[in-house]
């Protein structure tokens, strides 16, 4: 029974606009020339690599960008091309916000609970409101439509709309949620343990000084309630504010879990000892926390190399594999630590595979950001929209679709070109046919 990774396809407007303060890579690469075609092909190559490792793989479509709807809501009027032209002249930053391909980071699309963990034994998904950054806050309505199309069977799936958009309910989705399990990550009829991580909580003075804490405890509590999780099987943990100030804007930049294993940096949690003790008590004796000390991998190296944004997956015949970005191969401290972890027989990681995801990485999106983990039984996996199940032939169709519709490069000035909207719509229209999803986009209605 599979734990499925649903990766989002990188959208045709992929660019570097420096929109996310607190995300070091986004700020560093602002204004550079992006390569959307290469970005989308790199993402598809990761999906193919996991599929070949025997890991169940799903596909999610990107969102329509630029968002003419956002620009209209903010007062730009006229026909679609005029709206874009006006925004380009009057407020290019706003146009960049309306043009980001940020929905590629599917770990922020929603928080997902396995049917084994939910009171009504259905899979629950809550769309993330992503309210801290405008370019991400506009994702929620389309994410909800998309998830409803992919997880349409209401006897098995419940898709909840995003939480109300308020500071106290800031929700960044599964990037701040890890499902641990005493045996493996695949649903086996017994419940798992949910670790929800937040950057701030009402009444708690511990907050980062430099960068925004995007995720609120109160959002995680609401999601746990909505999904009908057993409070005795849930752990809430505050991120170490020093980590956020060093560029750890989501927990998946500093920790990754799989089955009974939690791989984390020393600075991941503010109350580390209490958090690990609570997890050990709930997961049971098989729980294994592997901590990477700052002395071995300084927080700056962890943020630069994105070691903890690796995926941990189970490959039949191989065992647990770390899917790491090539940047972590190039950073000497990180590389040495990975070699040490894989060689250590007491660490349940059998092998490492390095993936080139440079285009997404330059915006702060590594392997784990690009995927939404959905633990499913065989029956539930069979009920997911069939066109979204990754296969070698789908890989081929999607690769040639990318080559046909995507631009080689986009630099910030290109966002003023209204033909990008037409190209993007033509691409997405064709994509909904390939994936068999029907008319999920506003422009198709
Ligand atoms: O929200 N970057 C994304 C990266 C999200 C990574 N996701 C996880 N860690 N799960 C963000 O900061 C940058 C876009 C730009 O600057 O053009 C951006 O939105």
XYZ file of C-alpha atoms and ligand atoms in Angstrom:
464
model
C 0.000 0.000 0.000
C 1.689 3.144 -1.220
C 2.754 6.434 0.210
C 2.303 8.498 -2.931
C 4.302 11.584 -3.834
C 2.265 13.991 -5.936
C 4.672 16.353 -7.672
C 3.429 19.505 -9.260
C 4.583 20.241 -12.791
C 6.587 23.474 -12.981
C 4.457 26.081 -14.754
C 5.381 27.888 -17.996
C 6.043 31.250 -16.263
C 8.803 29.998 -13.929
C 10.974 33.027 -13.104
C 13.171 34.602 -10.440
C 11.455 37.637 -8.936
C 12.840 37.583 -5.393
C 9.372 37.511 -3.896
C 10.015 35.637 -0.646
C 11.933 37.501 2.060
C 13.347 34.968 4.500
C 13.931 32.495 1.675
C 17.647 32.967 1.023
C 17.696 31.450 -2.469
C 14.725 33.516 -3.657
C 16.433 36.731 -2.549
C 19.842 35.743 -3.913
C 18.640 34.883 -7.410
C 16.238 37.784 -7.882
C 16.315 39.125 -11.425
C 18.279 36.248 -12.945
C 17.194 34.559 -16.133
C 15.108 31.450 -15.487
C 14.745 28.435 -17.757
C 11.140 27.234 -17.558
C 11.565 24.387 -20.037
C 14.592 23.043 -18.207
C 12.813 23.510 -14.868
C 9.796 21.472 -15.934
C 11.973 18.737 -17.445
C 14.062 18.537 -14.251
C 10.854 18.081 -12.259
C 9.625 15.350 -14.608
C 13.019 13.619 -14.403
C 12.681 13.467 -10.614
C 9.217 11.917 -10.932
C 10.625 9.372 -13.397
C 13.532 8.511 -11.097
C 11.167 7.831 -8.198
C 8.830 5.845 -10.401
C 11.795 3.725 -11.484
C 12.728 3.176 -7.829
C 9.281 1.639 -7.413
C 7.792 4.584 -5.500
C 4.158 5.449 -6.298
C 4.158 8.799 -8.077
C 1.346 11.212 -8.890
C 1.216 14.413 -10.938
C -0.495 17.738 -10.205
C -0.998 20.450 -12.834
C 0.403 23.991 -12.412
C -1.787 27.080 -12.010
C -2.753 29.648 -14.601
C -0.282 32.538 -14.565
C -0.138 35.430 -14.860
C -3.224 35.722 -12.695
C -5.287 38.312 -14.531
C -7.880 37.832 -11.788
C -5.452 39.195 -9.161
C -4.550 42.190 -11.320
C -8.223 42.961 -11.946
C -9.003 42.656 -8.247
C -6.289 45.257 -7.630
C -7.822 47.731 -10.052
C -6.232 47.090 -13.441
C -9.014 47.093 -16.034
C -9.501 46.410 -19.728
C -9.043 43.322 -21.871
C -6.635 40.696 -20.545
C -3.654 41.985 -22.543
C -4.375 45.572 -21.494
C -4.519 44.531 -17.858
C -1.054 43.007 -18.149
C 0.321 46.004 -20.055
C -0.946 48.439 -17.416
C 0.406 46.374 -14.536
C 3.784 46.107 -16.298
C 3.995 49.889 -16.605
C 2.603 50.887 -13.221
C 3.715 48.123 -10.877
C 6.085 45.478 -12.273
C 6.519 43.914 -8.800
C 2.798 43.298 -8.624
C 2.894 41.781 -12.090
C 5.705 39.490 -10.901
C 3.559 38.460 -7.944
C 0.738 37.652 -10.353
C 3.112 35.677 -12.584
C 4.978 33.388 -10.171
C 4.926 29.669 -10.920
C 5.056 29.069 -7.149
C 2.340 26.406 -7.182
C 5.169 24.058 -8.294
C 5.997 23.645 -4.584
C 3.252 21.148 -3.893
C 4.388 20.604 -0.297
C 2.640 23.909 0.355
C -0.577 23.002 -1.450
C -2.304 21.282 1.456
C -1.943 19.241 4.637
C -2.914 15.611 4.180
C -4.011 12.984 6.706
C -4.144 9.260 6.042
C -7.515 7.543 6.351
C -5.996 5.335 9.096
C -5.549 8.488 11.211
C -8.926 10.191 10.648
C -12.095 9.612 12.686
C -14.243 8.975 9.590
C -11.574 6.765 7.920
C -11.397 8.987 4.860
C -8.294 10.794 3.557
C -8.539 14.471 4.566
C -6.812 17.312 2.716
C -6.875 20.947 3.875
C -5.795 23.475 1.262
C -3.126 25.833 2.669
C -3.988 29.547 2.774
C -0.321 30.578 2.263
C -1.344 34.018 3.468
C 2.093 35.446 4.285
C 3.186 36.055 0.685
C 0.736 37.545 -1.803
C 2.074 35.545 -4.764
C 1.347 32.364 -2.798
C -1.893 33.452 -1.126
C -3.587 33.507 -4.545
C -2.918 29.785 -5.021
C -5.601 28.497 -2.650
C -8.785 28.694 -4.790
C -7.212 26.892 -7.772
C -5.506 24.378 -5.477
C -8.932 23.524 -4.089
C -10.432 23.055 -7.567
C -7.474 20.913 -8.639
C -7.520 18.711 -5.550
C -11.279 18.240 -5.902
C -10.738 17.011 -9.466
C -7.873 14.664 -8.525
C -9.433 13.367 -5.283
C -13.036 13.433 -6.464
C -14.400 10.284 -4.780
C -16.201 11.674 -1.730
C -16.610 8.253 -0.160
C -12.808 8.165 0.241
C -11.536 11.764 0.162
C -12.504 15.015 1.888
C -11.022 18.223 0.451
C -11.399 21.139 2.879
C -11.092 24.747 1.712
C -8.271 26.859 3.101
C -8.571 28.223 6.633
C -9.736 31.855 6.860
C -6.949 34.229 5.906
C -5.775 35.800 9.167
C -2.360 36.147 10.705
C -3.306 33.843 13.555
C -4.173 31.124 11.016
C -1.148 31.351 8.704
C -0.929 27.904 7.116
C 1.861 26.680 4.808
C 0.576 23.125 4.434
C 2.472 19.852 4.451
C 5.892 21.535 4.446
C 5.280 21.863 8.184
C 3.722 18.453 8.761
C 5.258 14.987 9.019
C 3.438 11.721 9.497
C 5.541 9.255 11.418
C 4.642 5.615 11.848
C 5.957 2.797 14.009
C 6.561 0.551 11.001
C 6.707 2.190 7.575
C 5.191 5.189 5.807
C 2.616 3.166 3.870
C -0.857 2.935 5.425
C -1.215 -0.504 7.030
C -4.486 -0.193 8.918
C -2.907 1.263 12.058
C -2.723 4.976 12.840
C 0.377 7.129 12.534
C 1.665 10.033 14.587
C 1.335 13.576 13.280
C 4.085 16.110 13.877
C 2.873 19.643 13.137
C 5.532 22.368 13.198
C 4.838 26.111 13.471
C 6.884 29.292 13.544
C 4.735 31.212 16.007
C 1.932 30.826 18.516
C -0.351 33.340 20.207
C 1.086 34.331 23.580
C 4.500 32.791 22.916
C 7.150 35.521 22.755
C 9.600 33.292 20.897
C 9.615 34.677 17.370
C 12.249 35.258 14.702
C 13.747 38.767 14.640
C 14.553 39.143 10.950
C 12.230 37.017 8.881
C 8.526 36.185 8.912
C 7.282 33.154 10.818
C 4.744 32.047 8.266
C 2.986 29.202 10.036
C 0.809 29.559 13.155
C 0.184 26.894 15.787
C -3.498 27.801 15.666
C -3.648 26.769 11.992
C -2.178 23.342 12.747
C -4.598 22.861 15.627
C -7.537 23.694 13.358
C -6.338 21.287 10.673
C -5.923 18.480 13.216
C -9.472 19.107 14.478
C -10.976 19.268 11.000
C -9.341 16.026 9.971
C -10.591 14.232 13.073
C -7.116 13.264 14.309
C -6.801 11.656 17.727
C -5.274 14.358 19.987
C -3.252 11.670 21.756
C -1.444 10.948 18.488
C -0.546 14.529 17.572
C 2.553 16.551 18.525
C 2.850 20.307 17.948
C 6.356 21.774 17.840
C 7.730 25.306 17.587
C 10.557 25.914 15.141
C 13.735 27.343 16.603
C 13.420 31.089 15.759
C 17.182 31.219 15.082
C 16.664 28.757 12.252
C 13.938 30.901 10.678
C 16.280 33.884 10.844
C 18.935 31.785 9.095
C 16.571 31.033 6.188
C 14.541 28.044 7.393
C 11.164 29.394 6.270
C 9.501 25.949 6.419
C 10.229 22.954 8.635
C 10.992 20.837 5.567
C 14.142 22.913 5.118
C 15.495 21.458 8.381
C 13.825 18.086 9.016
C 12.443 15.133 7.105
C 10.664 12.047 8.390
C 9.689 8.683 7.007
C 8.080 5.823 8.910
C 9.779 5.672 12.344
C 12.726 7.836 11.237
C 13.093 11.579 11.818
C 16.220 13.139 10.323
C 16.657 16.663 11.660
C 19.160 19.397 12.294
C 20.129 20.387 15.830
C 18.327 23.732 15.379
C 15.060 22.330 14.022
C 12.910 22.600 17.141
C 12.814 25.194 19.935
C 11.974 22.587 22.574
C 13.948 19.748 21.058
C 14.097 17.410 24.058
C 10.373 17.657 24.801
C 9.447 17.213 21.140
C 11.608 14.125 20.696
C 10.375 12.638 23.979
C 6.751 13.180 22.946
C 7.396 11.543 19.581
C 9.200 8.607 21.174
C 6.318 8.066 23.604
C 3.772 8.089 20.804
C 5.585 6.299 17.978
C 7.006 3.652 20.305
C 10.350 1.886 20.557
C 10.972 1.832 16.803
C 11.193 5.663 16.751
C 14.608 6.793 15.577
C 15.652 10.448 15.649
C 18.873 11.169 13.784
C 20.213 14.583 14.691
C 22.763 16.436 12.594
C 24.837 18.750 14.772
C 25.689 22.327 13.798
C 29.336 21.417 14.330
C 29.104 19.026 11.373
C 26.657 20.902 9.167
C 26.280 24.566 10.142
C 22.792 25.949 9.675
C 24.033 28.088 6.765
C 25.261 24.953 4.966
C 21.975 23.186 5.651
C 20.084 26.108 4.091
C 22.429 26.351 1.132
C 22.662 22.628 0.413
C 19.033 21.788 1.306
C 20.113 18.441 2.783
C 16.933 18.277 4.888
C 14.740 19.083 1.908
C 15.574 15.630 0.641
C 12.844 13.078 0.266
C 13.013 9.812 2.145
C 11.309 7.069 0.151
C 11.046 3.316 0.294
C 12.348 1.485 -2.745
C 11.521 -2.222 -2.890
C 14.752 -4.172 -2.995
C 16.897 -1.197 -1.949
C 15.267 0.060 1.242
C 15.039 3.655 2.396
C 16.581 6.061 -0.114
C 17.494 9.713 0.425
C 16.586 11.769 -2.647
C 18.877 14.777 -2.253
C 19.503 17.858 -4.402
C 22.863 18.010 -6.211
C 23.667 21.140 -4.171
C 24.107 18.876 -1.138
C 26.652 16.844 -3.096
C 28.638 19.996 -3.770
C 28.714 21.385 -0.231
C 31.666 19.579 1.430
C 30.244 19.521 4.984
C 26.897 18.247 3.782
C 28.404 15.666 1.467
C 30.566 14.288 4.270
C 27.535 14.067 6.545
C 25.473 12.205 3.931
C 28.300 9.714 3.400
C 28.511 9.219 7.143
C 24.750 8.682 7.506
C 24.566 6.143 4.677
C 27.624 4.250 5.995
C 26.323 4.133 9.594
C 24.511 0.793 10.074
C 22.443 2.250 12.914
C 20.918 4.882 10.586
C 18.101 3.340 8.546
C 19.015 4.987 5.230
C 20.263 2.531 2.628
C 21.321 4.791 -0.214
C 21.368 8.320 -1.591
C 20.358 9.547 -5.042
C 21.268 13.079 -6.097
C 18.833 14.947 -8.335
C 19.499 18.048 -10.407
C 16.646 20.450 -9.587
C 18.674 23.621 -9.945
C 15.953 25.722 -11.536
C 13.556 25.198 -8.635
C 16.381 25.272 -6.078
C 17.237 28.843 -7.072
C 13.833 29.820 -5.717
C 14.282 27.787 -2.539
C 12.434 24.688 -3.724
C 14.189 21.335 -3.341
C 13.032 17.736 -3.845
C 10.679 17.738 -0.847
C 9.114 21.110 -1.749
C 8.082 19.827 -5.144
C 5.981 17.014 -3.769
C 2.847 16.573 -1.698
C 2.927 13.341 0.269
C -0.359 11.466 0.277
C -0.450 8.187 2.202
C -3.029 6.028 0.419
C -4.296 2.463 0.560
C -4.315 0.555 -2.736
C -8.069 1.161 -2.990
C -7.636 4.908 -2.475
C -4.770 5.104 -4.986
C -7.051 3.338 -7.466
C -9.735 5.997 -6.874
C -7.437 8.952 -7.705
C -7.952 10.532 -11.172
C -6.225 7.939 -13.330
C -4.536 10.441 -15.665
C -2.538 11.788 -12.710
C -0.770 8.490 -12.051
C 2.791 8.763 -13.305
C 4.052 6.193 -15.800
C 6.802 5.954 -18.392
C 4.339 6.790 -21.144
C 2.955 9.791 -19.237
C 6.558 10.951 -18.751
C 7.048 10.823 -22.500
C 3.817 12.702 -23.238
C 4.529 15.376 -20.649
C 8.117 15.858 -21.817
C 7.053 16.472 -25.380
C 4.248 18.754 -24.145
C 6.859 20.809 -22.226
C 9.144 20.980 -25.270
C 6.257 22.165 -27.380
C 4.804 24.857 -25.110
C 7.513 26.143 -22.756
C 9.951 28.956 -23.357
C 13.635 28.321 -23.102
C 14.175 31.328 -20.848
C 12.339 34.087 -19.001
C 13.881 37.118 -17.396
C 11.877 39.609 -15.320
C 11.312 41.956 -18.276
C 9.621 39.157 -20.221
C 6.750 39.122 -17.735
C 5.444 42.281 -19.449
C 4.854 40.287 -22.626
C 1.122 39.470 -22.786
C 1.707 36.558 -25.140
C 3.035 34.678 -22.100
C -0.589 34.535 -20.919
C -1.780 33.052 -24.225
C 1.067 30.535 -24.294
C 0.388 29.540 -20.713
C -3.338 29.050 -21.338
C -2.715 27.030 -24.492
C -0.297 24.809 -22.576
C -2.657 24.264 -19.643
C -5.614 23.606 -21.910
C -3.659 20.823 -23.577
C -2.418 19.551 -20.204
C -5.939 19.055 -18.824
C -6.582 16.808 -21.821
C -3.384 14.812 -21.199
C -4.236 14.384 -17.513
C -7.954 13.864 -18.190
C -8.955 16.406 -15.565
C -11.715 18.314 -17.367
C -12.051 22.094 -17.193
C -10.367 22.956 -13.895
C -9.157 26.457 -14.867
C -11.199 29.668 -14.860
C -10.159 30.448 -18.431
C -11.704 27.167 -19.576
C -15.153 28.070 -18.196
O 7.270 29.981 -0.678
N 9.656 30.356 -3.218
C 8.832 29.482 -2.409
C 9.567 28.222 -2.098
C 8.701 27.194 -1.413
C 9.479 26.021 -0.925
N 8.603 25.066 -0.335
C 8.907 24.298 0.739
N 9.924 24.548 1.499
N 8.114 23.341 1.024
C 8.389 30.200 -1.132
O 9.180 30.967 -0.586
C 10.121 32.318 -4.602
C 9.506 32.950 -5.834
C 10.351 34.067 -6.382
O 11.089 34.694 -5.630
O 10.243 34.336 -7.608
C 9.153 31.420 -3.842
O 7.976 31.698 -3.804
